[in-house]
Amino acid sequence: MTAVRPDPFLVGDSPALDFLNSVAAPRSVEIEWLGTGADVLDWLVQSGLLTDEEISVLRDPRHGAALDRVAKDIRAFREDFRSFVGTMSITNKVQDDHPMIEKLNRLMSRGALTLQLAQSENEGFDCKIKHRIQTADDLLPRIAAACAELISEADFTHVKRCEGSGCTLFFRDMSKNHKRRWCSMEVCGNRAKVAAHRKRS
């Protein structure tokens, strides 16, 4: 019997970090949420990067082969970006000439963008960038844009890797005192508490 894959771990407080967390081994068994093109579409919707309406055209089976090809490129980019984030979370500073900057700019330039008015949370309207998704090749530029947003907005001193034993998840520490240690208290936090209790006993 095939195990049911759980929902993605959206614990990063950043779509870009949730992207890194789209492969994980929470209980020593690796789970890949971007294994196929269809998986990528599902993850993009679950993570909030795109809507069902935006990717509906790609649900057509005729896009299947192209989606699987792009999924492979997306997974490769994820590991490049993981290496970058891991380094930046230690050095806390992004150099202007880092190769990742040029790579993100190149990827984002491939995407089709439009500006649209959308009702704001308060009163009036906001003018927002909308990514037009017409082919499978439009997906990676949208992911790259989320990664660029992390670089432009985040203080990398607050980008951390979970301290749980064997955990690979990243998160942006938005807590008031920036003392967050775990991807989530429900998983790694409680596990660490139980381990500490056993040690004391």
Short mmCIF file of N, CA, C and O in Angstrom, two decimals, residues 73-122:
data_model
loop_
_atom_site.label_atom_id
_atom_site.label_comp_id
_atom_site.label_asym_id
_atom_site.label_seq_id
_atom_site.Cartn_x
_atom_site.Cartn_y
_atom_site.Cartn_z
N ASP A 73 14.12 21.01 -14.22
CA ASP A 73 14.87 22.27 -14.13
C ASP A 73 14.59 22.98 -12.80
O ASP A 73 15.50 23.57 -12.20
N ILE A 74 13.35 22.92 -12.35
CA ILE A 74 12.97 23.57 -11.09
C ILE A 74 13.68 22.90 -9.92
O ILE A 74 14.18 23.58 -9.01
N ARG A 75 13.75 21.59 -9.92
CA ARG A 75 14.44 20.87 -8.84
C ARG A 75 15.93 21.22 -8.83
O ARG A 75 16.53 21.39 -7.76
N ALA A 76 16.54 21.32 -10.02
CA ALA A 76 17.96 21.68 -10.10
C ALA A 76 18.19 23.10 -9.57
O ALA A 76 19.14 23.35 -8.82
N PHE A 77 17.29 24.02 -9.94
CA PHE A 77 17.42 25.39 -9.44
C PHE A 77 17.22 25.44 -7.93
O PHE A 77 17.91 26.19 -7.23
N ARG A 78 16.31 24.63 -7.42
CA ARG A 78 16.08 24.59 -5.97
C ARG A 78 17.37 24.27 -5.22
O ARG A 78 17.67 24.90 -4.20
N GLU A 79 18.14 23.31 -5.72
CA GLU A 79 19.37 22.93 -5.02
C GLU A 79 20.44 24.02 -5.14
O GLU A 79 21.21 24.25 -4.20
N ASP A 80 20.49 24.72 -6.28
CA ASP A 80 21.40 25.87 -6.41
C ASP A 80 21.02 26.95 -5.40
O ASP A 80 21.89 27.53 -4.74
N PHE A 81 19.72 27.22 -5.29
CA PHE A 81 19.28 28.27 -4.39
C PHE A 81 19.46 27.84 -2.93
O PHE A 81 19.75 28.66 -2.06
N ARG A 82 19.33 26.55 -2.65
CA ARG A 82 19.57 26.03 -1.30
C ARG A 82 21.01 26.32 -0.87
O ARG A 82 21.27 26.76 0.26
N SER A 83 21.96 26.06 -1.76
CA SER A 83 23.36 26.31 -1.47
C SER A 83 23.58 27.79 -1.20
O SER A 83 24.29 28.17 -0.25
N PHE A 84 22.96 28.64 -2.00
CA PHE A 84 23.08 30.09 -1.83
C PHE A 84 22.52 30.52 -0.47
O PHE A 84 23.17 31.25 0.28
N VAL A 85 21.31 30.08 -0.14
CA VAL A 85 20.67 30.48 1.12
C VAL A 85 21.48 29.95 2.31
O VAL A 85 21.66 30.66 3.31
N GLY A 86 21.98 28.73 2.21
CA GLY A 86 22.79 28.18 3.29
C GLY A 86 24.02 29.04 3.57
O GLY A 86 24.35 29.31 4.73
N THR A 87 24.66 29.49 2.50
CA THR A 87 25.84 30.36 2.66
C THR A 87 25.45 31.72 3.22
O THR A 87 26.09 32.24 4.13
N MET A 88 24.37 32.31 2.69
CA MET A 88 23.95 33.64 3.13
C MET A 88 23.49 33.64 4.58
O MET A 88 23.65 34.63 5.29
N SER A 89 22.93 32.52 5.04
CA SER A 89 22.48 32.46 6.43
C SER A 89 23.66 32.40 7.40
O SER A 89 23.50 32.64 8.59
N ILE A 90 24.85 32.12 6.87
CA ILE A 90 26.06 32.12 7.69
C ILE A 90 26.79 33.46 7.57
O ILE A 90 27.20 34.06 8.57
N THR A 91 26.93 33.95 6.33
CA THR A 91 27.66 35.21 6.12
C THR A 91 26.79 36.44 6.36
O THR A 91 27.31 37.52 6.64
N ASN A 92 25.46 36.26 6.23
CA ASN A 92 24.47 37.33 6.48
C ASN A 92 24.54 38.51 5.51
O ASN A 92 23.92 39.54 5.75
N LYS A 93 25.26 38.36 4.42
CA LYS A 93 25.35 39.45 3.46
C LYS A 93 25.42 38.91 2.05
O LYS A 93 26.19 38.00 1.75
N VAL A 94 24.60 39.49 1.15
CA VAL A 94 24.60 39.09 -0.26
C VAL A 94 25.49 40.05 -1.03
O VAL A 94 25.26 41.27 -1.04
N GLN A 95 26.51 39.51 -1.66
CA GLN A 95 27.41 40.34 -2.46
C GLN A 95 26.74 40.73 -3.78
O GLN A 95 26.02 39.93 -4.39
N ASP A 96 27.00 41.98 -4.22
CA ASP A 96 26.38 42.48 -5.45
C ASP A 96 26.70 41.62 -6.66
O ASP A 96 25.90 41.50 -7.58
N ASP A 97 27.91 41.05 -6.67
CA ASP A 97 28.35 40.29 -7.84
C ASP A 97 28.18 38.78 -7.67
O ASP A 97 28.77 38.00 -8.42
N HIS A 98 27.37 38.36 -6.70
CA HIS A 98 27.17 36.92 -6.52
C HIS A 98 26.48 36.35 -7.77
O HIS A 98 25.53 36.95 -8.29
N PRO A 99 26.94 35.21 -8.26
CA PRO A 99 26.36 34.62 -9.48
C PRO A 99 24.85 34.38 -9.39
O PRO A 99 24.16 34.40 -10.41
N MET A 100 24.32 34.18 -8.18
CA MET A 100 22.88 33.95 -8.04
C MET A 100 22.06 35.17 -8.45
O MET A 100 20.96 35.03 -8.96
N ILE A 101 22.60 36.36 -8.24
CA ILE A 101 21.89 37.58 -8.63
C ILE A 101 21.68 37.61 -10.14
O ILE A 101 20.58 37.85 -10.64
N GLU A 102 22.75 37.34 -10.87
CA GLU A 102 22.65 37.32 -12.33
C GLU A 102 21.73 36.21 -12.81
O GLU A 102 20.94 36.38 -13.74
N LYS A 103 21.80 35.06 -12.14
CA LYS A 103 20.95 33.92 -12.52
C LYS A 103 19.48 34.24 -12.32
O LYS A 103 18.64 33.96 -13.19
N LEU A 104 19.15 34.84 -11.19
CA LEU A 104 17.75 35.21 -10.93
C LEU A 104 17.26 36.25 -11.94
O LEU A 104 16.14 36.15 -12.45
N ASN A 105 18.09 37.24 -12.23
CA ASN A 105 17.70 38.25 -13.22
C ASN A 105 17.46 37.62 -14.58
O ASN A 105 16.51 37.98 -15.29
N ARG A 106 18.30 36.66 -14.93
CA ARG A 106 18.14 35.99 -16.23
C ARG A 106 16.85 35.17 -16.26
O ARG A 106 16.10 35.22 -17.24
N LEU A 107 16.57 34.45 -15.18
CA LEU A 107 15.36 33.63 -15.14
C LEU A 107 14.11 34.51 -15.16
O LEU A 107 13.14 34.22 -15.87
N MET A 108 14.12 35.59 -14.38
CA MET A 108 12.93 36.46 -14.32
C MET A 108 12.67 37.16 -15.64
O MET A 108 11.52 37.45 -15.98
N SER A 109 13.73 37.41 -16.42
CA SER A 109 13.55 38.10 -17.71
C SER A 109 12.79 37.23 -18.72
O SER A 109 12.27 37.74 -19.70
N ARG A 110 12.72 35.93 -18.46
CA ARG A 110 12.00 35.03 -19.37
C ARG A 110 10.49 35.06 -19.15
O ARG A 110 9.73 34.59 -19.99
N GLY A 111 10.07 35.55 -18.03
CA GLY A 111 8.65 35.51 -17.69
C GLY A 111 7.85 36.63 -18.32
O GLY A 111 8.36 37.73 -18.55
N ALA A 112 6.58 36.35 -18.60
CA ALA A 112 5.67 37.37 -19.13
C ALA A 112 4.95 38.04 -17.96
O ALA A 112 4.30 37.36 -17.16
N LEU A 113 5.10 39.35 -17.85
CA LEU A 113 4.53 40.08 -16.73
C LEU A 113 3.54 41.13 -17.21
O LEU A 113 3.70 41.71 -18.28
N THR A 114 2.53 41.36 -16.40
CA THR A 114 1.60 42.46 -16.66
C THR A 114 1.34 43.17 -15.33
O THR A 114 1.58 42.61 -14.26
N LEU A 115 0.86 44.39 -15.41
CA LEU A 115 0.42 45.12 -14.22
C LEU A 115 -1.10 45.11 -14.17
O LEU A 115 -1.76 45.32 -15.20
N GLN A 116 -1.64 44.82 -12.99
CA GLN A 116 -3.09 44.80 -12.85
C GLN A 116 -3.51 45.50 -11.57
O GLN A 116 -2.80 45.44 -10.56
N LEU A 117 -4.66 46.16 -11.63
CA LEU A 117 -5.22 46.77 -10.44
C LEU A 117 -5.98 45.71 -9.65
O LEU A 117 -6.74 44.93 -10.21
N ALA A 118 -5.73 45.69 -8.34
CA ALA A 118 -6.42 44.74 -7.46
C ALA A 118 -6.86 45.50 -6.23
O ALA A 118 -6.16 46.39 -5.74
N GLN A 119 -8.03 45.14 -5.72
CA GLN A 119 -8.55 45.82 -4.54
C GLN A 119 -7.61 45.61 -3.36
O GLN A 119 -7.15 44.49 -3.10
N SER A 120 -7.28 46.68 -2.66
CA SER A 120 -6.34 46.60 -1.55
C SER A 120 -7.05 46.10 -0.31
O SER A 120 -8.28 46.05 -0.25
N GLU A 121 -6.27 45.73 0.69
CA GLU A 121 -6.84 45.24 1.94
C GLU A 121 -7.56 46.36 2.68
O GLU A 121 -8.47 46.12 3.47
N ASN A 122 -7.12 47.58 2.47
CA ASN A 122 -7.78 48.73 3.11
C ASN A 122 -8.81 49.32 2.16
O ASN A 122 -9.76 48.64 1.79
#
